[in-house]
Amino acid sequence: MQGFIISLIIFTSIFALFGLGLNLQWGFTGLINFGHVAFMTLGAYTTVLLSVQGVPLPLATLVGALVAAGLGLLMGFATLRLRTDYLAIVTIGVSEMIRLIAVNEGWLTRGTLGLQGFPLPLASLNPTFPVRIVMLLLITAIVALGYRQLWRSLRQTLKKLPPEAIVPITVMALGYGSSLGLLLVGTGWAAKQLKPLLPAWGLGCLLLLALTLIGYFYIGLAQRLTKRRPQWSTGLMLVSTSALAVCGLWIYGIAIDAIYHYEKSPAKTGLMVISVAILALIYWGLEKLVRSPWGRVLKAIREDEEVTKALGKNVFAYKLQVLMLGGAIAGIAGALYSWQLTTVYPDNFPPLVTFDAWTIVVLGGAGNNAGTLLGSAIFWAYYNVTRFILGDIVPLDDARLGAFRIMLIGLLLMVVMVWRPQGILGKKEELTLGQ
Amino acid sequence: MGNEMGNEMGHETPETQLEVQPLLSAIDLCKSYGGLRAVDRVSIQVPSGSITGLIGPNGAGKTTLFNLLCNFAHPDSGQVTFDGAPIHTLPSHQISQKGLVRTFQVARVLSRLSVMENMLLAAQHQTGEKFWNVWFRPGQTQKEERQQREYASEILASVGLSAMAQSYAGALSGGQRKLLEIARALMVRPKMILLDEPAAGVNPTLINQICEHITQWNQAGITFLIIEHNMDVIMSLCDRVWVLAEGQNLASGTPIEIQQDPLVLKAYLGQ
Ligand SMILES: Nc1ncnc2c1ncn2[C@@H]1O[C@H](COP(=O)(O)OP(=O)(O)O)[C@@H](O)[C@H]1O
Ligand SMILES: [Mg+2]
């Protein structure tokens, strides 16, 4: 269990980082990047290949980030002076090109044989007691800061609510959430019981029917509740935030325990500390950036490039910077990803990974960094939960199950888009604005 | 920043008083779209400190001329000189930085930015707009933000948008957007503003208000070139009027002269 949670933390951090890069490009600046995985691939391969040659890991990672930024620079120069759609097309092409290079340039990347046995960070470390304490404090500080943020935003939402509304909407949200949860678990349990009795196609149809019905009913219910009590969705937010907070504490406990017993699995624990620390650092940096005058220019470019030009801003330079910075962040995510996988194959970086990042960003709310973190957490929680549970319930072999899970996350995305087109943490007002 | 503004907004230097050279002059500008000559050898001069009008029937090429002046569209041939230097080779953002700002015929506000952010964005030479300065010069950045915010509040107050400062610009009404767009152009602290139909789709009271503001800002030293169909506005504001028709210069002169010019009456007023 501990190992599972630790790897969940690592995956979540890596993809949060990856998503933050895309969020900077698309969510804040409006640049459509359908080849985000290219930056990650470059970062991963550069870091690994350099570290195999004996370059120290931090330096290798830095070079990896720079190479990824360089790709951003090239793509920018090639396309940014053209209309926006060209960037979208070129990014798809470039990402496929990078993957094909990884497959075919065997002298460099060992092609489909892949790279194994490369150095991992902090893997052979046996930290003394004070070092462990420092790691513990670092993680604790990050978590504490996170909770402070959460508390602040919670208090803000609470302030906007009339005090007498809090109890009823919380009850409503609790009822909604728990009954939905129970129904889903019940369906799963029933399916598991029926699995030996029914033919596979029958069970599949039944399951799909049940899920559709439940989904339909609960979306309808949500809409009716919203009509009757508009603040109701805030209640849902409160309840789920609290649930998330409790969940977070539990995970924090596990992480702390793992650091305390560092020697039990040094590579993973070390990677967890590094990923979380890097994520926290970059998140903080990005938040500072997007709230600065620099970030204001990005948002202006997203809204209307021509106006931004007319106001004396060098739009091209800003877009280049954003492509490079987002690329560098994805490159770092790539380095972390290679350490987490411990082997690197071109197949680790299919175009689908780009769309994982899109899912994460859209789910959390474009243009909202905290939303991207949340999106990544939901994505990976979903991914892992379904991996273990769906196998028991759904009568499909492994490959089909994989496809089924992707279908389901598509469905989840659709539900979120119906319920909150602006994403979970996005601002609703922004949707209704006229151009 | 502060000093620069003083100079720009201040009264004319001896040079401009002599009017040796117009602030903005375009010579023989041409622009074709396919076979259509949208702007065909148009020349125009705008004296420093003036309010100059630009009129012509729909499709005469007025907006296209604005695009050429600011290099939003690249002229096929011809030259534009602003403040003594050629600008037709500069990218459009540098033209704005030199103090020549345009507005758009259909007001374009940055919807998902607040009204205040729309204003702050327009300030030039901000320290915090450079990536590294966000990290290495936070103090200076904050100081400038405070100053710009004060200046922006003043302008917003003068156009009556103070109450909306924190709302999304996308939530403004059509008339308010026009006001915001002009206010935003002022925030650039420009030498000259190109206004594309500032009174179109605006109610009469607001038109009067806009006219008053333009006069007032003009007295503070800003030169205006205004495209407008509302002849009352042109007559009351402009020192000089240029007339375009079918992409070519038709006439120029004082508003009175223009009103009596038979060519103009024929082409434009349709009489
Ligand atoms: N980007 C463009 N592409 C093609 N034709 C254009 C373009 N911009 C303007 N035109 C044409 O140029 C002519 C002048 O347009 P415009 O300058 O907008 O006129 P107005 O004087 O009413 O502002 C019109 O016939 C218009 O259709
Ligand atoms: Mg026009």
PDB file of N, CA, C and O in Angstrom, chain A residues 284-286 288-289 292-297 299-300 302-304 306-315 318 321 325 427 429-430 433-435, chain B residues 72 92-93 96-97 101-102 104 108 110-113 117 120-124 126 128-131 134-135 141 145 168 170-171 177 184 188:
ATOM      1  N   TRP A 284       4.993  27.656  -7.295  1.00  0.00           N
ATOM      2  CA  TRP A 284       5.145  28.965  -6.659  1.00  0.00           C
ATOM      3  C   TRP A 284       5.648  29.988  -7.684  1.00  0.00           C
ATOM      4  O   TRP A 284       5.121  31.096  -7.792  1.00  0.00           O
ATOM      5  N   GLY A 285       6.650  29.586  -8.455  1.00  0.00           N
ATOM      6  CA  GLY A 285       7.203  30.498  -9.453  1.00  0.00           C
ATOM      7  C   GLY A 285       6.169  30.910 -10.482  1.00  0.00           C
ATOM      8  O   GLY A 285       6.039  32.089 -10.817  1.00  0.00           O
ATOM      9  N   LEU A 286       5.388  29.938 -10.949  1.00  0.00           N
ATOM     10  CA  LEU A 286       4.386  30.242 -11.976  1.00  0.00           C
ATOM     11  C   LEU A 286       3.305  31.158 -11.421  1.00  0.00           C
ATOM     12  O   LEU A 286       2.847  32.078 -12.098  1.00  0.00           O
ATOM     13  N   LYS A 288       3.631  33.332  -9.140  1.00  0.00           N
ATOM     14  CA  LYS A 288       4.200  34.668  -9.053  1.00  0.00           C
ATOM     15  C   LYS A 288       4.220  35.305 -10.444  1.00  0.00           C
ATOM     16  O   LYS A 288       3.876  36.465 -10.609  1.00  0.00           O
ATOM     17  N   LEU A 289       4.602  34.503 -11.434  1.00  0.00           N
ATOM     18  CA  LEU A 289       4.700  35.032 -12.789  1.00  0.00           C
ATOM     19  C   LEU A 289       3.345  35.468 -13.338  1.00  0.00           C
ATOM     20  O   LEU A 289       3.219  36.553 -13.902  1.00  0.00           O
ATOM     21  N   SER A 292       2.081  38.715 -12.191  1.00  0.00           N
ATOM     22  CA  SER A 292       2.930  39.883 -12.421  1.00  0.00           C
ATOM     23  C   SER A 292       2.473  40.594 -13.690  1.00  0.00           C
ATOM     24  O   SER A 292       1.642  40.077 -14.429  1.00  0.00           O
ATOM     25  N   PRO A 293       3.005  41.777 -13.945  1.00  0.00           N
ATOM     26  CA  PRO A 293       2.703  42.425 -15.228  1.00  0.00           C
ATOM     27  C   PRO A 293       3.061  41.539 -16.417  1.00  0.00           C
ATOM     28  O   PRO A 293       2.387  41.574 -17.446  1.00  0.00           O
ATOM     29  N   TRP A 294       4.079  40.735 -16.272  1.00  0.00           N
ATOM     30  CA  TRP A 294       4.445  39.791 -17.340  1.00  0.00           C
ATOM     31  C   TRP A 294       3.274  38.861 -17.636  1.00  0.00           C
ATOM     32  O   TRP A 294       2.899  38.655 -18.796  1.00  0.00           O
ATOM     33  N   GLY A 295       2.678  38.309 -16.576  1.00  0.00           N
ATOM     34  CA  GLY A 295       1.548  37.406 -16.746  1.00  0.00           C
ATOM     35  C   GLY A 295       0.330  38.122 -17.317  1.00  0.00           C
ATOM     36  O   GLY A 295      -0.462  37.541 -18.058  1.00  0.00           O
ATOM     37  N   ARG A 296       0.204  39.406 -16.972  1.00  0.00           N
ATOM     38  CA  ARG A 296      -0.924  40.174 -17.511  1.00  0.00           C
ATOM     39  C   ARG A 296      -0.838  40.257 -19.027  1.00  0.00           C
ATOM     40  O   ARG A 296      -1.848  40.154 -19.727  1.00  0.00           O
ATOM     41  N   VAL A 297       0.373  40.404 -19.533  1.00  0.00           N
ATOM     42  CA  VAL A 297       0.529  40.458 -20.988  1.00  0.00           C
ATOM     43  C   VAL A 297       0.102  39.119 -21.606  1.00  0.00           C
ATOM     44  O   VAL A 297      -0.559  39.083 -22.637  1.00  0.00           O
ATOM     45  N   LYS A 299      -2.145  36.999 -20.537  1.00  0.00           N
ATOM     46  CA  LYS A 299      -3.606  36.901 -20.568  1.00  0.00           C
ATOM     47  C   LYS A 299      -4.174  37.815 -21.644  1.00  0.00           C
ATOM     48  O   LYS A 299      -5.151  37.472 -22.313  1.00  0.00           O
ATOM     49  N   ALA A 300      -3.539  38.962 -21.826  1.00  0.00           N
ATOM     50  CA  ALA A 300      -4.001  39.878 -22.870  1.00  0.00           C
ATOM     51  C   ALA A 300      -3.828  39.232 -24.238  1.00  0.00           C
ATOM     52  O   ALA A 300      -4.711  39.334 -25.094  1.00  0.00           O
ATOM     53  N   ARG A 302      -3.916  36.080 -24.877  1.00  0.00           N
ATOM     54  CA  ARG A 302      -4.968  35.068 -24.979  1.00  0.00           C
ATOM     55  C   ARG A 302      -6.282  35.714 -25.411  1.00  0.00           C
ATOM     56  O   ARG A 302      -7.007  35.179 -26.234  1.00  0.00           O
ATOM     57  N   GLU A 303      -6.564  36.901 -24.891  1.00  0.00           N
ATOM     58  CA  GLU A 303      -7.836  37.549 -25.202  1.00  0.00           C
ATOM     59  C   GLU A 303      -7.837  38.141 -26.602  1.00  0.00           C
ATOM     60  O   GLU A 303      -8.802  37.986 -27.329  1.00  0.00           O
ATOM     61  N   ASP A 304      -6.807  38.885 -26.947  1.00  0.00           N
ATOM     62  CA  ASP A 304      -6.786  39.547 -28.250  1.00  0.00           C
ATOM     63  C   ASP A 304      -5.368  40.012 -28.567  1.00  0.00           C
ATOM     64  O   ASP A 304      -4.881  40.992 -28.024  1.00  0.00           O
ATOM     65  N   GLU A 306      -4.089  41.303 -31.311  1.00  0.00           N
ATOM     66  CA  GLU A 306      -3.925  42.563 -32.041  1.00  0.00           C
ATOM     67  C   GLU A 306      -3.972  43.739 -31.086  1.00  0.00           C
ATOM     68  O   GLU A 306      -3.177  44.665 -31.192  1.00  0.00           O
ATOM     69  N   VAL A 307      -4.925  43.678 -30.146  1.00  0.00           N
ATOM     70  CA  VAL A 307      -5.020  44.756 -29.168  1.00  0.00           C
ATOM     71  C   VAL A 307      -3.730  44.829 -28.374  1.00  0.00           C
ATOM     72  O   VAL A 307      -3.191  45.913 -28.117  1.00  0.00           O
ATOM     73  N   THR A 308      -3.213  43.674 -27.993  1.00  0.00           N
ATOM     74  CA  THR A 308      -1.987  43.656 -27.202  1.00  0.00           C
ATOM     75  C   THR A 308      -0.845  44.296 -27.982  1.00  0.00           C
ATOM     76  O   THR A 308      -0.045  45.052 -27.426  1.00  0.00           O
ATOM     77  N   LYS A 309      -0.799  44.020 -29.283  1.00  0.00           N
ATOM     78  CA  LYS A 309       0.207  44.666 -30.124  1.00  0.00           C
ATOM     79  C   LYS A 309      -0.019  46.169 -30.167  1.00  0.00           C
ATOM     80  O   LYS A 309       0.914  46.948 -30.052  1.00  0.00           O
ATOM     81  N   ALA A 310      -1.298  46.532 -30.324  1.00  0.00           N
ATOM     82  CA  ALA A 310      -1.615  47.959 -30.434  1.00  0.00           C
ATOM     83  C   ALA A 310      -1.243  48.689 -29.148  1.00  0.00           C
ATOM     84  O   ALA A 310      -1.087  49.898 -29.150  1.00  0.00           O
ATOM     85  N   LEU A 311      -1.117  47.961 -28.054  1.00  0.00           N
ATOM     86  CA  LEU A 311      -0.741  48.598 -26.794  1.00  0.00           C
ATOM     87  C   LEU A 311       0.762  48.486 -26.550  1.00  0.00           C
ATOM     88  O   LEU A 311       1.240  48.648 -25.430  1.00  0.00           O
ATOM     89  N   GLY A 312       1.496  48.169 -27.610  1.00  0.00           N
ATOM     90  CA  GLY A 312       2.950  48.265 -27.527  1.00  0.00           C
ATOM     91  C   GLY A 312       3.659  47.056 -26.959  1.00  0.00           C
ATOM     92  O   GLY A 312       4.786  47.180 -26.490  1.00  0.00           O
ATOM     93  N   LYS A 313       3.001  45.896 -26.955  1.00  0.00           N
ATOM     94  CA  LYS A 313       3.682  44.717 -26.420  1.00  0.00           C
ATOM     95  C   LYS A 313       4.214  43.862 -27.570  1.00  0.00           C
ATOM     96  O   LYS A 313       3.511  43.650 -28.565  1.00  0.00           O
ATOM     97  N   ASN A 314       5.392  43.349 -27.398  1.00  0.00           N
ATOM     98  CA  ASN A 314       5.994  42.491 -28.411  1.00  0.00           C
ATOM     99  C   ASN A 314       5.438  41.077 -28.262  1.00  0.00           C
ATOM    100  O   ASN A 314       6.018  40.216 -27.602  1.00  0.00           O
ATOM    101  N   VAL A 315       4.284  40.864 -28.879  1.00  0.00           N
ATOM    102  CA  VAL A 315       3.557  39.606 -28.704  1.00  0.00           C
ATOM    103  C   VAL A 315       4.418  38.394 -29.065  1.00  0.00           C
ATOM    104  O   VAL A 315       4.441  37.393 -28.348  1.00  0.00           O
ATOM    105  N   TYR A 318       6.813  37.418 -26.328  1.00  0.00           N
ATOM    106  CA  TYR A 318       6.143  36.787 -25.178  1.00  0.00           C
ATOM    107  C   TYR A 318       5.764  35.352 -25.492  1.00  0.00           C
ATOM    108  O   TYR A 318       5.933  34.458 -24.677  1.00  0.00           O
ATOM    109  N   GLN A 321       8.782  33.190 -25.280  1.00  0.00           N
ATOM    110  CA  GLN A 321       9.156  32.933 -23.887  1.00  0.00           C
ATOM    111  C   GLN A 321       8.260  31.868 -23.277  1.00  0.00           C
ATOM    112  O   GLN A 321       8.721  30.980 -22.554  1.00  0.00           O
ATOM    113  N   LEU A 325       9.434  28.391 -21.812  1.00  0.00           N
ATOM    114  CA  LEU A 325       9.280  28.108 -20.383  1.00  0.00           C
ATOM    115  C   LEU A 325       8.400  26.876 -20.166  1.00  0.00           C
ATOM    116  O   LEU A 325       8.751  25.976 -19.390  1.00  0.00           O
ATOM    117  N   LYS A 427     -13.422  29.896 -13.454  1.00  0.00           N
ATOM    118  CA  LYS A 427     -14.394  30.903 -13.028  1.00  0.00           C
ATOM    119  C   LYS A 427     -15.579  30.919 -13.970  1.00  0.00           C
ATOM    120  O   LYS A 427     -15.433  31.102 -15.170  1.00  0.00           O
ATOM    121  N   GLU A 429     -18.026  33.110 -14.269  1.00  0.00           N
ATOM    122  CA  GLU A 429     -18.352  34.401 -14.883  1.00  0.00           C
ATOM    123  C   GLU A 429     -17.677  34.533 -16.241  1.00  0.00           C
ATOM    124  O   GLU A 429     -18.209  35.129 -17.165  1.00  0.00           O
ATOM    125  N   GLU A 430     -16.465  33.962 -16.333  1.00  0.00           N
ATOM    126  CA  GLU A 430     -15.678  34.194 -17.534  1.00  0.00           C
ATOM    127  C   GLU A 430     -16.321  33.589 -18.779  1.00  0.00           C
ATOM    128  O   GLU A 430     -16.041  34.008 -19.886  1.00  0.00           O
ATOM    129  N   LEU A 433     -19.036  36.007 -20.653  1.00  0.00           N
ATOM    130  CA  LEU A 433     -18.667  37.322 -21.136  1.00  0.00           C
ATOM    131  C   LEU A 433     -18.773  37.396 -22.642  1.00  0.00           C
ATOM    132  O   LEU A 433     -18.370  36.473 -23.332  1.00  0.00           O
ATOM    133  N   GLY A 434     -19.293  38.517 -23.129  1.00  0.00           N
ATOM    134  CA  GLY A 434     -19.309  38.727 -24.572  1.00  0.00           C
ATOM    135  C   GLY A 434     -17.911  39.075 -25.033  1.00  0.00           C
ATOM    136  O   GLY A 434     -17.106  39.579 -24.282  1.00  0.00           O
ATOM    137  N   GLN A 435     -17.653  38.816 -26.298  1.00  0.00           N
ATOM    138  CA  GLN A 435     -16.311  39.158 -26.818  1.00  0.00           C
ATOM    139  C   GLN A 435     -16.158  40.648 -26.991  1.00  0.00           C
ATOM    140  O   GLN A 435     -17.066  41.331 -27.399  1.00  0.00           O
TER     141      GLN A 435
ATOM    142  N   PHE B  72      -0.399  47.643 -39.050  1.00  0.00           N
ATOM    143  CA  PHE B  72      -1.185  46.436 -38.786  1.00  0.00           C
ATOM    144  C   PHE B  72      -1.394  45.678 -40.087  1.00  0.00           C
ATOM    145  O   PHE B  72      -1.591  44.486 -40.106  1.00  0.00           O
ATOM    146  N   SER B  92       4.326  46.771 -35.415  1.00  0.00           N
ATOM    147  CA  SER B  92       3.298  47.661 -34.877  1.00  0.00           C
ATOM    148  C   SER B  92       3.477  47.969 -33.394  1.00  0.00           C
ATOM    149  O   SER B  92       3.146  49.056 -32.942  1.00  0.00           O
ATOM    150  N   HIS B  93       4.017  47.006 -32.622  1.00  0.00           N
ATOM    151  CA  HIS B  93       4.138  47.328 -31.192  1.00  0.00           C
ATOM    152  C   HIS B  93       5.163  48.433 -30.956  1.00  0.00           C
ATOM    153  O   HIS B  93       5.023  49.231 -30.032  1.00  0.00           O
ATOM    154  N   SER B  96       3.503  51.791 -31.423  1.00  0.00           N
ATOM    155  CA  SER B  96       2.777  52.213 -30.226  1.00  0.00           C
ATOM    156  C   SER B  96       3.745  52.729 -29.173  1.00  0.00           C
ATOM    157  O   SER B  96       3.474  53.719 -28.495  1.00  0.00           O
ATOM    158  N   GLN B  97       4.883  52.048 -29.048  1.00  0.00           N
ATOM    159  CA  GLN B  97       5.857  52.493 -28.049  1.00  0.00           C
ATOM    160  C   GLN B  97       6.388  53.884 -28.364  1.00  0.00           C
ATOM    161  O   GLN B  97       6.744  54.637 -27.470  1.00  0.00           O
ATOM    162  N   VAL B 101      -0.872  55.569 -31.028  1.00  0.00           N
ATOM    163  CA  VAL B 101      -1.751  54.484 -30.612  1.00  0.00           C
ATOM    164  C   VAL B 101      -3.042  54.542 -31.395  1.00  0.00           C
ATOM    165  O   VAL B 101      -3.536  55.611 -31.707  1.00  0.00           O
ATOM    166  N   ARG B 102      -3.581  53.380 -31.694  1.00  0.00           N
ATOM    167  CA  ARG B 102      -4.838  53.333 -32.435  1.00  0.00           C
ATOM    168  C   ARG B 102      -5.928  52.702 -31.571  1.00  0.00           C
ATOM    169  O   ARG B 102      -5.653  51.974 -30.634  1.00  0.00           O
ATOM    170  N   PHE B 104      -9.866  50.603 -32.259  1.00  0.00           N
ATOM    171  CA  PHE B 104     -10.479  49.807 -33.324  1.00  0.00           C
ATOM    172  C   PHE B 104     -11.916  50.253 -33.570  1.00  0.00           C
ATOM    173  O   PHE B 104     -12.587  50.766 -32.671  1.00  0.00           O
ATOM    174  N   ARG B 108     -12.525  46.845 -28.998  1.00  0.00           N
ATOM    175  CA  ARG B 108     -11.984  45.534 -28.630  1.00  0.00           C
ATOM    176  C   ARG B 108     -11.385  45.638 -27.242  1.00  0.00           C
ATOM    177  O   ARG B 108     -10.296  46.152 -27.063  1.00  0.00           O
ATOM    178  N   LEU B 110     -10.265  43.521 -23.620  1.00  0.00           N
ATOM    179  CA  LEU B 110      -9.776  42.205 -23.236  1.00  0.00           C
ATOM    180  C   LEU B 110     -10.755  41.647 -22.215  1.00  0.00           C
ATOM    181  O   LEU B 110     -10.700  41.971 -21.035  1.00  0.00           O
ATOM    182  N   SER B 111     -11.690  40.809 -22.716  1.00  0.00           N
ATOM    183  CA  SER B 111     -12.879  40.449 -21.944  1.00  0.00           C
ATOM    184  C   SER B 111     -12.597  39.887 -20.557  1.00  0.00           C
ATOM    185  O   SER B 111     -13.196  40.286 -19.582  1.00  0.00           O
ATOM    186  N   ARG B 112     -11.680  38.916 -20.490  1.00  0.00           N
ATOM    187  CA  ARG B 112     -11.492  38.227 -19.223  1.00  0.00           C
ATOM    188  C   ARG B 112     -10.423  38.876 -18.349  1.00  0.00           C
ATOM    189  O   ARG B 112      -9.908  38.269 -17.434  1.00  0.00           O
ATOM    190  N   LEU B 113     -10.095  40.112 -18.679  1.00  0.00           N
ATOM    191  CA  LEU B 113      -9.279  40.911 -17.777  1.00  0.00           C
ATOM    192  C   LEU B 113     -10.195  41.966 -17.180  1.00  0.00           C
ATOM    193  O   LEU B 113     -11.173  42.368 -17.813  1.00  0.00           O
ATOM    194  N   GLU B 117      -7.204  46.016 -15.155  1.00  0.00           N
ATOM    195  CA  GLU B 117      -6.097  45.311 -15.814  1.00  0.00           C
ATOM    196  C   GLU B 117      -5.943  45.758 -17.270  1.00  0.00           C
ATOM    197  O   GLU B 117      -4.829  45.867 -17.768  1.00  0.00           O
ATOM    198  N   LEU B 120      -4.004  48.906 -16.928  1.00  0.00           N
ATOM    199  CA  LEU B 120      -2.609  48.722 -16.498  1.00  0.00           C
ATOM    200  C   LEU B 120      -1.760  48.132 -17.622  1.00  0.00           C
ATOM    201  O   LEU B 120      -0.601  48.482 -17.794  1.00  0.00           O
ATOM    202  N   LEU B 121      -2.383  47.262 -18.390  1.00  0.00           N
ATOM    203  CA  LEU B 121      -1.652  46.626 -19.482  1.00  0.00           C
ATOM    204  C   LEU B 121      -1.080  47.672 -20.439  1.00  0.00           C
ATOM    205  O   LEU B 121       0.002  47.503 -20.990  1.00  0.00           O
ATOM    206  N   ALA B 122      -1.832  48.754 -20.597  1.00  0.00           N
ATOM    207  CA  ALA B 122      -1.470  49.724 -21.627  1.00  0.00           C
ATOM    208  C   ALA B 122      -0.261  50.569 -21.258  1.00  0.00           C
ATOM    209  O   ALA B 122       0.332  51.200 -22.120  1.00  0.00           O
ATOM    210  N   ALA B 123       0.111  50.586 -19.983  1.00  0.00           N
ATOM    211  CA  ALA B 123       1.257  51.407 -19.593  1.00  0.00           C
ATOM    212  C   ALA B 123       2.517  50.883 -20.277  1.00  0.00           C
ATOM    213  O   ALA B 123       2.686  49.683 -20.445  1.00  0.00           O
ATOM    214  N   GLN B 124       3.380  51.820 -20.693  1.00  0.00           N
ATOM    215  CA  GLN B 124       4.590  51.418 -21.437  1.00  0.00           C
ATOM    216  C   GLN B 124       5.798  51.278 -20.521  1.00  0.00           C
ATOM    217  O   GLN B 124       5.817  51.809 -19.409  1.00  0.00           O
ATOM    218  N   GLN B 126       7.073  48.990 -18.647  1.00  0.00           N
ATOM    219  CA  GLN B 126       6.912  48.506 -17.278  1.00  0.00           C
ATOM    220  C   GLN B 126       8.049  47.552 -16.941  1.00  0.00           C
ATOM    221  O   GLN B 126       8.339  46.635 -17.697  1.00  0.00           O
ATOM    222  N   GLY B 128       8.069  45.275 -14.649  1.00  0.00           N
ATOM    223  CA  GLY B 128       7.581  43.931 -14.369  1.00  0.00           C
ATOM    224  C   GLY B 128       7.127  43.163 -15.595  1.00  0.00           C
ATOM    225  O   GLY B 128       6.716  42.022 -15.487  1.00  0.00           O
ATOM    226  N   GLU B 129       7.206  43.798 -16.767  1.00  0.00           N
ATOM    227  CA  GLU B 129       6.812  43.067 -17.962  1.00  0.00           C
ATOM    228  C   GLU B 129       7.957  42.267 -18.542  1.00  0.00           C
ATOM    229  O   GLU B 129       7.775  41.507 -19.487  1.00  0.00           O
ATOM    230  N   LYS B 130       9.136  42.422 -17.962  1.00  0.00           N
ATOM    231  CA  LYS B 130      10.273  41.614 -18.400  1.00  0.00           C
ATOM    232  C   LYS B 130      10.392  40.418 -17.460  1.00  0.00           C
ATOM    233  O   LYS B 130      10.338  40.563 -16.235  1.00  0.00           O
ATOM    234  N   PHE B 131      10.593  39.255 -18.053  1.00  0.00           N
ATOM    235  CA  PHE B 131      10.621  38.014 -17.279  1.00  0.00           C
ATOM    236  C   PHE B 131      11.578  38.093 -16.089  1.00  0.00           C
ATOM    237  O   PHE B 131      11.214  37.781 -14.963  1.00  0.00           O
ATOM    238  N   VAL B 134      10.653  40.245 -12.944  1.00  0.00           N
ATOM    239  CA  VAL B 134       9.681  39.713 -11.989  1.00  0.00           C
ATOM    240  C   VAL B 134      10.438  39.129 -10.796  1.00  0.00           C
ATOM    241  O   VAL B 134       9.996  39.193  -9.662  1.00  0.00           O
ATOM    242  N   TRP B 135      11.600  38.563 -11.097  1.00  0.00           N
ATOM    243  CA  TRP B 135      12.382  37.925 -10.024  1.00  0.00           C
ATOM    244  C   TRP B 135      13.357  38.877  -9.379  1.00  0.00           C
ATOM    245  O   TRP B 135      13.539  38.851  -8.169  1.00  0.00           O
ATOM    246  N   THR B 141       8.993  46.902  -9.523  1.00  0.00           N
ATOM    247  CA  THR B 141       7.757  46.489 -10.182  1.00  0.00           C
ATOM    248  C   THR B 141       6.544  46.934  -9.390  1.00  0.00           C
ATOM    249  O   THR B 141       5.604  47.517  -9.937  1.00  0.00           O
ATOM    250  N   GLU B 145       3.602  49.598 -10.349  1.00  0.00           N
ATOM    251  CA  GLU B 145       2.208  49.173 -10.377  1.00  0.00           C
ATOM    252  C   GLU B 145       1.348  50.155  -9.604  1.00  0.00           C
ATOM    253  O   GLU B 145       0.261  50.536 -10.044  1.00  0.00           O
ATOM    254  N   TYR B 168     -15.092  42.532 -14.955  1.00  0.00           N
ATOM    255  CA  TYR B 168     -14.518  42.087 -16.216  1.00  0.00           C
ATOM    256  C   TYR B 168     -14.850  43.090 -17.299  1.00  0.00           C
ATOM    257  O   TYR B 168     -15.972  43.589 -17.382  1.00  0.00           O
ATOM    258  N   GLY B 170     -15.317  42.394 -20.256  1.00  0.00           N
ATOM    259  CA  GLY B 170     -16.326  41.784 -21.104  1.00  0.00           C
ATOM    260  C   GLY B 170     -17.742  42.056 -20.630  1.00  0.00           C
ATOM    261  O   GLY B 170     -18.701  41.809 -21.355  1.00  0.00           O
ATOM    262  N   ALA B 171     -17.887  42.550 -19.391  1.00  0.00           N
ATOM    263  CA  ALA B 171     -19.218  42.815 -18.857  1.00  0.00           C
ATOM    264  C   ALA B 171     -19.679  44.236 -19.174  1.00  0.00           C
ATOM    265  O   ALA B 171     -20.790  44.614 -18.808  1.00  0.00           O
ATOM    266  N   ARG B 177     -17.496  50.217 -23.515  1.00  0.00           N
ATOM    267  CA  ARG B 177     -16.305  49.644 -24.140  1.00  0.00           C
ATOM    268  C   ARG B 177     -15.551  50.687 -24.954  1.00  0.00           C
ATOM    269  O   ARG B 177     -14.333  50.731 -24.966  1.00  0.00           O
ATOM    270  N   ARG B 184      -7.923  53.505 -22.384  1.00  0.00           N
ATOM    271  CA  ARG B 184      -6.765  52.620 -22.441  1.00  0.00           C
ATOM    272  C   ARG B 184      -5.693  53.205 -23.356  1.00  0.00           C
ATOM    273  O   ARG B 184      -4.498  53.133 -23.058  1.00  0.00           O
ATOM    274  N   VAL B 188      -1.427  54.735 -22.476  1.00  0.00           N
ATOM    275  CA  VAL B 188      -0.141  54.542 -23.141  1.00  0.00           C
ATOM    276  C   VAL B 188       0.698  55.822 -23.032  1.00  0.00           C
ATOM    277  O   VAL B 188       1.899  55.806 -23.241  1.00  0.00           O
TER     278      VAL B 188
END
